PDB file of C-alpha atoms in Angstrom:
ATOM      1  CA  MET A   1      79.513  24.198  68.155  1.00 73.00           C
ATOM      2  CA  GLU A   2      82.227  22.597  66.140  1.00 92.00           C
ATOM      3  CA  THR A   3      80.779  22.390  62.634  1.00 96.00           C
ATOM      4  CA  ILE A   4      78.586  24.434  60.354  1.00 97.00           C
ATOM      5  CA  ASN A   5      75.999  21.662  60.722  1.00 97.00           C
ATOM      6  CA  ASP A   6      76.015  22.181  64.508  1.00 97.00           C
ATOM      7  CA  ARG A   7      75.520  25.904  63.971  1.00 98.00           C
ATOM      8  CA  ILE A   8      72.631  25.272  61.574  1.00 98.00           C
ATOM      9  CA  ALA A   9      71.043  23.036  64.229  1.00 97.00           C
ATOM     10  CA  TRP A  10      71.490  25.930  66.677  1.00 97.00           C
ATOM     11  CA  CYS A  11      69.800  28.299  64.189  1.00 97.00           C
ATOM     12  CA  VAL A  12      66.804  25.977  63.878  1.00 97.00           C
ATOM     13  CA  LYS A  13      66.467  25.783  67.664  1.00 96.00           C
ATOM     14  CA  ASP A  14      67.038  29.534  68.109  1.00 96.00           C
ATOM     15  CA  SER A  15      64.324  30.331  65.558  1.00 95.00           C
ATOM     16  CA  ASN A  16      61.689  28.586  67.720  1.00 94.00           C
ATOM     17  CA  LEU A  17      60.337  27.058  64.514  1.00 95.00           C
ATOM     18  CA  THR A  18      59.836  23.455  63.565  1.00 95.00           C
ATOM     19  CA  LYS A  19      62.265  22.068  61.009  1.00 96.00           C
ATOM     20  CA  THR A  20      59.419  22.205  58.509  1.00 96.00           C
ATOM     21  CA  ALA A  21      58.684  25.888  59.158  1.00 96.00           C
ATOM     22  CA  PHE A  22      62.406  26.726  59.158  1.00 97.00           C
ATOM     23  CA  ALA A  23      62.799  24.922  55.827  1.00 97.00           C
ATOM     24  CA  GLU A  24      59.853  26.789  54.306  1.00 96.00           C
ATOM     25  CA  LYS A  25      61.449  30.134  55.210  1.00 95.00           C
ATOM     26  CA  ILE A  26      64.505  29.288  53.114  1.00 97.00           C
ATOM     27  CA  ASN A  27      62.680  27.348  50.383  1.00 95.00           C
ATOM     28  CA  VAL A  28      64.099  23.893  51.062  1.00 97.00           C
ATOM     29  CA  SER A  29      62.528  20.668  52.286  1.00 97.00           C
ATOM     30  CA  GLN A  30      62.288  19.566  55.898  1.00 97.00           C
ATOM     31  CA  SER A  31      64.254  16.444  55.019  1.00 97.00           C
ATOM     32  CA  PHE A  32      67.086  18.596  53.660  1.00 98.00           C
ATOM     33  CA  ILE A  33      67.214  20.518  56.959  1.00 97.00           C
ATOM     34  CA  SER A  34      67.287  17.210  58.838  1.00 97.00           C
ATOM     35  CA  ARG A  35      70.220  16.038  56.703  1.00 97.00           C
ATOM     36  CA  LEU A  36      72.047  19.327  57.323  1.00 97.00           C
ATOM     37  CA  VAL A  37      71.490  19.114  61.076  1.00 96.00           C
ATOM     38  CA  SER A  38      72.657  15.484  61.184  1.00 96.00           C
ATOM     39  CA  GLY A  39      75.802  16.318  59.217  1.00 95.00           C
ATOM     40  CA  GLU A  40      74.793  14.124  56.300  1.00 97.00           C
ATOM     41  CA  LYS A  41      74.767  17.141  53.943  1.00 96.00           C
ATOM     42  CA  VAL A  42      76.891  20.266  53.612  1.00 95.00           C
ATOM     43  CA  PRO A  43      75.002  23.511  52.948  1.00 97.00           C
ATOM     44  CA  SER A  44      75.442  25.307  49.641  1.00 96.00           C
ATOM     45  CA  ASP A  45      76.449  28.957  49.524  1.00 95.00           C
ATOM     46  CA  ARG A  46      72.849  29.765  48.629  1.00 95.00           C
ATOM     47  CA  THR A  47      71.495  27.895  51.658  1.00 97.00           C
ATOM     48  CA  ILE A  48      73.965  29.689  53.908  1.00 97.00           C
ATOM     49  CA  ALA A  49      72.981  33.067  52.435  1.00 94.00           C
ATOM     50  CA  ASP A  50      69.271  32.259  52.829  1.00 95.00           C
ATOM     51  CA  ILE A  51      69.681  31.258  56.490  1.00 97.00           C
ATOM     52  CA  CYS A  52      71.656  34.415  57.215  1.00 95.00           C
ATOM     53  CA  ARG A  53      69.126  36.651  55.462  1.00 91.00           C
ATOM     54  CA  GLU A  54      65.976  35.083  56.900  1.00 92.00           C
ATOM     55  CA  PHE A  55      67.191  34.663  60.468  1.00 94.00           C
ATOM     56  CA  ASN A  56      69.550  37.643  60.825  1.00 91.00           C
ATOM     57  CA  ILE A  57      72.578  35.384  61.293  1.00 95.00           C
ATOM     58  CA  SER A  58      76.189  36.452  60.742  1.00 94.00           C
ATOM     59  CA  GLU A  59      77.612  34.602  57.755  1.00 94.00           C
ATOM     60  CA  VAL A  60      81.075  34.634  59.342  1.00 95.00           C
ATOM     61  CA  TRP A  61      79.678  32.987  62.474  1.00 96.00           C
ATOM     62  CA  LEU A  62      77.674  30.432  60.509  1.00 97.00           C
ATOM     63  CA  ARG A  63      80.664  29.421  58.388  1.00 96.00           C
ATOM     64  CA  THR A  64      83.406  29.574  61.039  1.00 96.00           C
ATOM     65  CA  GLY A  65      81.877  29.885  64.498  1.00 95.00           C
ATOM     66  CA  GLU A  66      83.748  33.156  65.041  1.00 95.00           C
ATOM     67  CA  GLY A  67      81.968  36.182  66.474  1.00 93.00           C
ATOM     68  CA  GLU A  68      78.353  36.525  67.512  1.00 93.00           C
ATOM     69  CA  PRO A  69      75.553  34.543  65.850  1.00 95.00           C
ATOM     70  CA  HIS A  70      73.090  37.401  65.396  1.00 92.00           C
ATOM     71  CA  ILE A  71      73.666  40.551  63.385  1.00 87.00           C
ATOM     72  CA  GLN A  72      72.578  43.692  65.183  1.00 80.00           C
ATOM     73  CA  ARG A  73      70.506  45.792  62.812  1.00 74.00           C
ATOM     74  CA  ASP A  74      69.219  49.257  63.391  1.00 77.00           C
ATOM     75  CA  GLU A  75      65.530  50.060  63.053  1.00 79.00           C
ATOM     76  CA  ASP A  76      65.994  51.893  59.748  1.00 79.00           C
ATOM     77  CA  ALA A  77      67.609  48.871  58.124  1.00 79.00           C
ATOM     78  CA  GLU A  78      64.870  46.615  59.466  1.00 80.00           C
ATOM     79  CA  TRP A  79      62.172  48.988  58.189  1.00 85.00           C
ATOM     80  CA  GLN A  80      63.787  49.119  54.741  1.00 85.00           C
ATOM     81  CA  GLU A  81      63.803  45.328  54.605  1.00 82.00           C
ATOM     82  CA  VAL A  82      60.131  45.151  55.616  1.00 85.00           C
ATOM     83  CA  LEU A  83      59.204  47.711  52.949  1.00 86.00           C
ATOM     84  CA  ALA A  84      61.158  45.794  50.324  1.00 85.00           C
ATOM     85  CA  GLN A  85      59.321  42.591  51.257  1.00 85.00           C
ATOM     86  CA  ILE A  86      55.951  44.364  51.110  1.00 86.00           C
ATOM     87  CA  THR A  87      56.819  45.812  47.707  1.00 85.00           C
ATOM     88  CA  VAL A  88      57.446  42.392  46.168  1.00 85.00           C
ATOM     89  CA  SER A  89      54.711  40.625  48.137  1.00 84.00           C
ATOM     90  CA  ASP A  90      51.408  39.663  46.584  1.00 88.00           C
ATOM     91  CA  ASP A  91      49.665  40.311  49.927  1.00 89.00           C
ATOM     92  CA  GLU A  92      47.078  42.857  48.869  1.00 91.00           C
ATOM     93  CA  VAL A  93      45.696  43.183  52.415  1.00 92.00           C
ATOM     94  CA  ILE A  94      48.898  44.673  53.824  1.00 90.00           C
ATOM     95  CA  ARG A  95      49.051  47.143  50.941  1.00 88.00           C
ATOM     96  CA  ARG A  96      45.455  48.214  51.584  1.00 92.00           C
ATOM     97  CA  ILE A  97      46.152  48.617  55.305  1.00 92.00           C
ATOM     98  CA  ILE A  98      49.207  50.808  54.705  1.00 91.00           C
ATOM     99  CA  LYS A  99      47.415  52.912  52.095  1.00 92.00           C
ATOM    100  CA  ALA A 100      44.350  53.369  54.319  1.00 95.00           C
ATOM    101  CA  TYR A 101      46.534  54.377  57.281  1.00 95.00           C
ATOM    102  CA  TRP A 102      48.433  56.880  55.146  1.00 94.00           C
ATOM    103  CA  PHE A 103      45.225  58.744  54.295  1.00 96.00           C
ATOM    104  CA  MET A 104      43.713  58.730  57.823  1.00 95.00           C
ATOM    105  CA  ASN A 105      43.448  61.863  59.904  1.00 96.00           C
ATOM    106  CA  GLU A 106      45.540  62.149  63.067  1.00 96.00           C
ATOM    107  CA  LYS A 107      42.724  61.019  65.394  1.00 96.00           C
ATOM    108  CA  GLU A 108      42.133  57.858  63.341  1.00 96.00           C
ATOM    109  CA  LYS A 109      45.878  57.151  63.264  1.00 94.00           C
ATOM    110  CA  ALA A 110      46.059  57.517  67.062  1.00 95.00           C
ATOM    111  CA  THR A 111      43.291  54.919  67.421  1.00 95.00           C
ATOM    112  CA  ILE A 112      45.140  52.496  65.135  1.00 94.00           C
ATOM    113  CA  ARG A 113      48.415  53.062  67.039  1.00 94.00           C
ATOM    114  CA  LYS A 114      46.676  52.179  70.331  1.00 94.00           C
ATOM    115  CA  LEU A 115      45.281  49.029  68.754  1.00 92.00           C
ATOM    116  CA  ILE A 116      48.717  48.015  67.416  1.00 90.00           C
ATOM    117  CA  ASP A 117      50.347  48.778  70.784  1.00 90.00           C
ATOM    118  CA  GLY A 118      47.826  46.433  72.410  1.00 88.00           C
ATOM    119  CA  PHE A 119      48.723  43.636  69.986  1.00 84.00           C
ATOM    120  CA  THR A 120      52.457  44.088  70.453  1.00 77.00           C
ATOM    121  CA  GLU A 121      52.142  44.124  74.251  1.00 77.00           C
ATOM    122  CA  GLN A 122      50.265  40.806  74.130  1.00 73.00           C
ATOM    123  CA  LYS A 123      53.119  39.250  72.109  1.00 65.00           C
ATOM    124  CA  LYS A 124      55.751  40.113  74.752  1.00 60.00           C
TER     125      LYS A 124
END
């Protein structure tokens, strides 16, 4: 991958999202992503930062091609990011779920954990 545009095209493919869905994640239009991928446009610093943040991409790799594409994050860092997103989200359902779980007894929590484990196994 010679250019930053090639690496952005790789990021789109690696994300397993359509160009439209990829664009929505970083708050740009699908046509802008298409122009980036084709080399017609050069990404702004903000676009680069948004791609790196949303898709866990190394900024050094995206800009230069040096190193590994993905940043390895530990579970604590990932959890902190999820909590930060929940905090600023207007998704009242997720807040109610977390609050309800927090006040459950241990037997109820065990039931919920089994249910969640079943969902995550299906996704693998």
